[in-house]
Amino acid sequence: MSSRTTVLFRCRVHEYEAWKAVFDGHEEARVRHGGVGHRILRDAEDALALTVLLEFASPGGATGFVEDVSLVYAIGTAGVEGGAHGGRYHIDILEELDTVAAYGQ
């Protein structure tokens, strides 16, 4: 089983549709860094509060994406509360654990 790395991004946006247009337009950068998929979760009580899970093929790709200057620009133009430098969003890089062997025994 090949492991993947997930970037978890939490934020609140001013308008979901505007944010989503910028997110979709930033796909090339995710793919360039080894992005292989994503999930967008909206809070059940606040539809403008988002948790975004970005899947990458490697930890290096995930780190490269998070450090890419284009991400700062995308956050700044997407309507994320606090903007690119406001600190009102949160990014974590998480590695998947190989638990298949433990369940297969």
PDB file of C-alpha atoms in Angstrom:
ATOM      1  CA  MET A   1       0.000   0.000   0.000  1.00  0.00           C
ATOM      2  CA  SER A   2       1.408   3.383  -0.943  1.00  0.00           C
ATOM      3  CA  SER A   3       1.001   6.078   1.663  1.00  0.00           C
ATOM      4  CA  ARG A   4      -0.256   9.542   0.929  1.00  0.00           C
ATOM      5  CA  THR A   5       0.085  12.852   2.666  1.00  0.00           C
ATOM      6  CA  THR A   6      -2.909  15.034   3.434  1.00  0.00           C
ATOM      7  CA  VAL A   7      -2.915  18.793   3.781  1.00  0.00           C
ATOM      8  CA  LEU A   8      -5.759  19.886   6.039  1.00  0.00           C
ATOM      9  CA  PHE A   9      -6.834  23.485   5.514  1.00  0.00           C
ATOM     10  CA  ARG A  10      -9.484  25.108   7.734  1.00  0.00           C
ATOM     11  CA  CYS A  11     -10.927  28.528   7.048  1.00  0.00           C
ATOM     12  CA  ARG A  12     -14.050  30.648   6.849  1.00  0.00           C
ATOM     13  CA  VAL A  13     -14.863  32.375   3.568  1.00  0.00           C
ATOM     14  CA  HIS A  14     -16.961  35.401   2.667  1.00  0.00           C
ATOM     15  CA  GLU A  15     -18.721  33.667  -0.254  1.00  0.00           C
ATOM     16  CA  TYR A  16     -18.448  29.963  -1.069  1.00  0.00           C
ATOM     17  CA  GLU A  17     -18.922  30.247  -4.842  1.00  0.00           C
ATOM     18  CA  ALA A  18     -16.189  32.889  -5.197  1.00  0.00           C
ATOM     19  CA  TRP A  19     -13.820  30.824  -3.025  1.00  0.00           C
ATOM     20  CA  LYS A  20     -14.584  27.663  -5.032  1.00  0.00           C
ATOM     21  CA  ALA A  21     -13.814  29.413  -8.336  1.00  0.00           C
ATOM     22  CA  VAL A  22     -10.341  30.360  -7.040  1.00  0.00           C
ATOM     23  CA  PHE A  23      -9.852  26.853  -5.603  1.00  0.00           C
ATOM     24  CA  ASP A  24     -10.724  25.255  -8.965  1.00  0.00           C
ATOM     25  CA  GLY A  25      -8.429  27.683 -10.767  1.00  0.00           C
ATOM     26  CA  HIS A  26      -5.542  26.657  -8.499  1.00  0.00           C
ATOM     27  CA  GLU A  27      -5.721  22.968  -9.466  1.00  0.00           C
ATOM     28  CA  GLU A  28      -2.639  23.172 -11.718  1.00  0.00           C
ATOM     29  CA  ALA A  29      -0.481  24.083  -8.711  1.00  0.00           C
ATOM     30  CA  ARG A  30      -1.839  21.139  -6.698  1.00  0.00           C
ATOM     31  CA  VAL A  31      -1.176  18.715  -9.556  1.00  0.00           C
ATOM     32  CA  ARG A  32       2.320  20.159 -10.139  1.00  0.00           C
ATOM     33  CA  HIS A  33       3.186  19.278  -6.532  1.00  0.00           C
ATOM     34  CA  GLY A  34       1.776  15.752  -6.777  1.00  0.00           C
ATOM     35  CA  GLY A  35      -1.810  16.431  -5.756  1.00  0.00           C
ATOM     36  CA  VAL A  36      -3.982  13.371  -6.359  1.00  0.00           C
ATOM     37  CA  GLY A  37      -7.353  14.412  -4.952  1.00  0.00           C
ATOM     38  CA  HIS A  38      -9.299  16.571  -2.535  1.00  0.00           C
ATOM     39  CA  ARG A  39     -12.427  16.776  -0.392  1.00  0.00           C
ATOM     40  CA  ILE A  40     -14.226  19.936   0.667  1.00  0.00           C
ATOM     41  CA  LEU A  41     -16.300  19.755   3.847  1.00  0.00           C
ATOM     42  CA  ARG A  42     -18.739  22.496   4.857  1.00  0.00           C
ATOM     43  CA  ASP A  43     -19.701  22.952   8.498  1.00  0.00           C
ATOM     44  CA  ALA A  44     -23.279  21.775   9.122  1.00  0.00           C
ATOM     45  CA  GLU A  45     -24.104  24.923  11.099  1.00  0.00           C
ATOM     46  CA  ASP A  46     -22.012  27.462   9.152  1.00  0.00           C
ATOM     47  CA  ALA A  47     -21.808  26.792   5.417  1.00  0.00           C
ATOM     48  CA  LEU A  48     -19.002  29.344   5.067  1.00  0.00           C
ATOM     49  CA  ALA A  49     -16.711  27.435   7.462  1.00  0.00           C
ATOM     50  CA  LEU A  50     -14.699  24.947   5.416  1.00  0.00           C
ATOM     51  CA  THR A  51     -12.352  22.054   6.010  1.00  0.00           C
ATOM     52  CA  VAL A  52     -10.423  21.134   2.872  1.00  0.00           C
ATOM     53  CA  LEU A  53      -8.448  17.882   2.606  1.00  0.00           C
ATOM     54  CA  LEU A  54      -5.839  17.871  -0.159  1.00  0.00           C
ATOM     55  CA  GLU A  55      -4.205  14.516  -0.954  1.00  0.00           C
ATOM     56  CA  PHE A  56      -0.594  14.403  -2.177  1.00  0.00           C
ATOM     57  CA  ALA A  57       1.542  11.491  -3.353  1.00  0.00           C
ATOM     58  CA  SER A  58       4.390  12.427  -0.999  1.00  0.00           C
ATOM     59  CA  PRO A  59       5.250  14.562   2.036  1.00  0.00           C
ATOM     60  CA  GLY A  60       7.662  16.580  -0.131  1.00  0.00           C
ATOM     61  CA  GLY A  61       4.906  17.412  -2.591  1.00  0.00           C
ATOM     62  CA  ALA A  62       2.576  18.505   0.202  1.00  0.00           C
ATOM     63  CA  THR A  63       5.273  20.695   1.730  1.00  0.00           C
ATOM     64  CA  GLY A  64       6.139  22.159  -1.663  1.00  0.00           C
ATOM     65  CA  PHE A  65       2.507  23.051  -2.263  1.00  0.00           C
ATOM     66  CA  VAL A  66       2.079  24.699   1.148  1.00  0.00           C
ATOM     67  CA  GLU A  67       5.258  26.739   0.574  1.00  0.00           C
ATOM     68  CA  ASP A  68       4.340  27.712  -3.022  1.00  0.00           C
ATOM     69  CA  VAL A  69       3.862  31.478  -3.308  1.00  0.00           C
ATOM     70  CA  SER A  70       0.847  30.863  -5.552  1.00  0.00           C
ATOM     71  CA  LEU A  71      -1.022  29.502  -2.504  1.00  0.00           C
ATOM     72  CA  VAL A  72      -0.558  32.816  -0.688  1.00  0.00           C
ATOM     73  CA  TYR A  73      -1.955  34.609  -3.730  1.00  0.00           C
ATOM     74  CA  ALA A  74      -4.908  32.195  -3.984  1.00  0.00           C
ATOM     75  CA  ILE A  75      -5.777  32.610  -0.301  1.00  0.00           C
ATOM     76  CA  GLY A  76      -5.538  36.366  -0.702  1.00  0.00           C
ATOM     77  CA  THR A  77      -7.924  36.499  -3.670  1.00  0.00           C
ATOM     78  CA  ALA A  78     -10.382  33.763  -2.626  1.00  0.00           C
ATOM     79  CA  GLY A  79     -12.196  35.673   0.085  1.00  0.00           C
ATOM     80  CA  VAL A  80     -10.719  33.768   3.036  1.00  0.00           C
ATOM     81  CA  GLU A  81     -11.451  35.660   6.237  1.00  0.00           C
ATOM     82  CA  GLY A  82      -8.293  37.342   7.440  1.00  0.00           C
ATOM     83  CA  GLY A  83      -6.698  37.122   3.987  1.00  0.00           C
ATOM     84  CA  ALA A  84      -3.388  35.524   3.157  1.00  0.00           C
ATOM     85  CA  HIS A  85      -1.565  37.113   6.082  1.00  0.00           C
ATOM     86  CA  GLY A  86      -4.404  37.426   8.588  1.00  0.00           C
ATOM     87  CA  GLY A  87      -3.843  34.110  10.327  1.00  0.00           C
ATOM     88  CA  ARG A  88      -7.550  33.255  10.282  1.00  0.00           C
ATOM     89  CA  TYR A  89      -6.956  29.953   8.532  1.00  0.00           C
ATOM     90  CA  HIS A  90      -5.103  26.842   9.595  1.00  0.00           C
ATOM     91  CA  ILE A  91      -2.925  24.408   7.600  1.00  0.00           C
ATOM     92  CA  ASP A  92      -1.643  21.023   8.819  1.00  0.00           C
ATOM     93  CA  ILE A  93       0.342  18.377   6.936  1.00  0.00           C
ATOM     94  CA  LEU A  94      -0.589  14.843   7.973  1.00  0.00           C
ATOM     95  CA  GLU A  95       0.932  11.518   6.913  1.00  0.00           C
ATOM     96  CA  GLU A  96      -1.263   8.468   6.445  1.00  0.00           C
ATOM     97  CA  LEU A  97      -0.391   5.500   8.625  1.00  0.00           C
ATOM     98  CA  ASP A  98      -0.273   2.035   7.141  1.00  0.00           C
ATOM     99  CA  THR A  99      -2.940   0.262   9.203  1.00  0.00           C
ATOM    100  CA  VAL A 100      -3.992  -2.337   6.629  1.00  0.00           C
ATOM    101  CA  ALA A 101      -1.509  -4.918   7.940  1.00  0.00           C
ATOM    102  CA  ALA A 102      -2.911  -4.630  11.471  1.00  0.00           C
ATOM    103  CA  TYR A 103      -6.457  -5.351  10.272  1.00  0.00           C
ATOM    104  CA  GLY A 104      -5.429  -8.062   7.828  1.00  0.00           C
ATOM    105  CA  GLN A 105      -3.900 -10.303  10.526  1.00  0.00           C
TER     106      GLN A 105
END
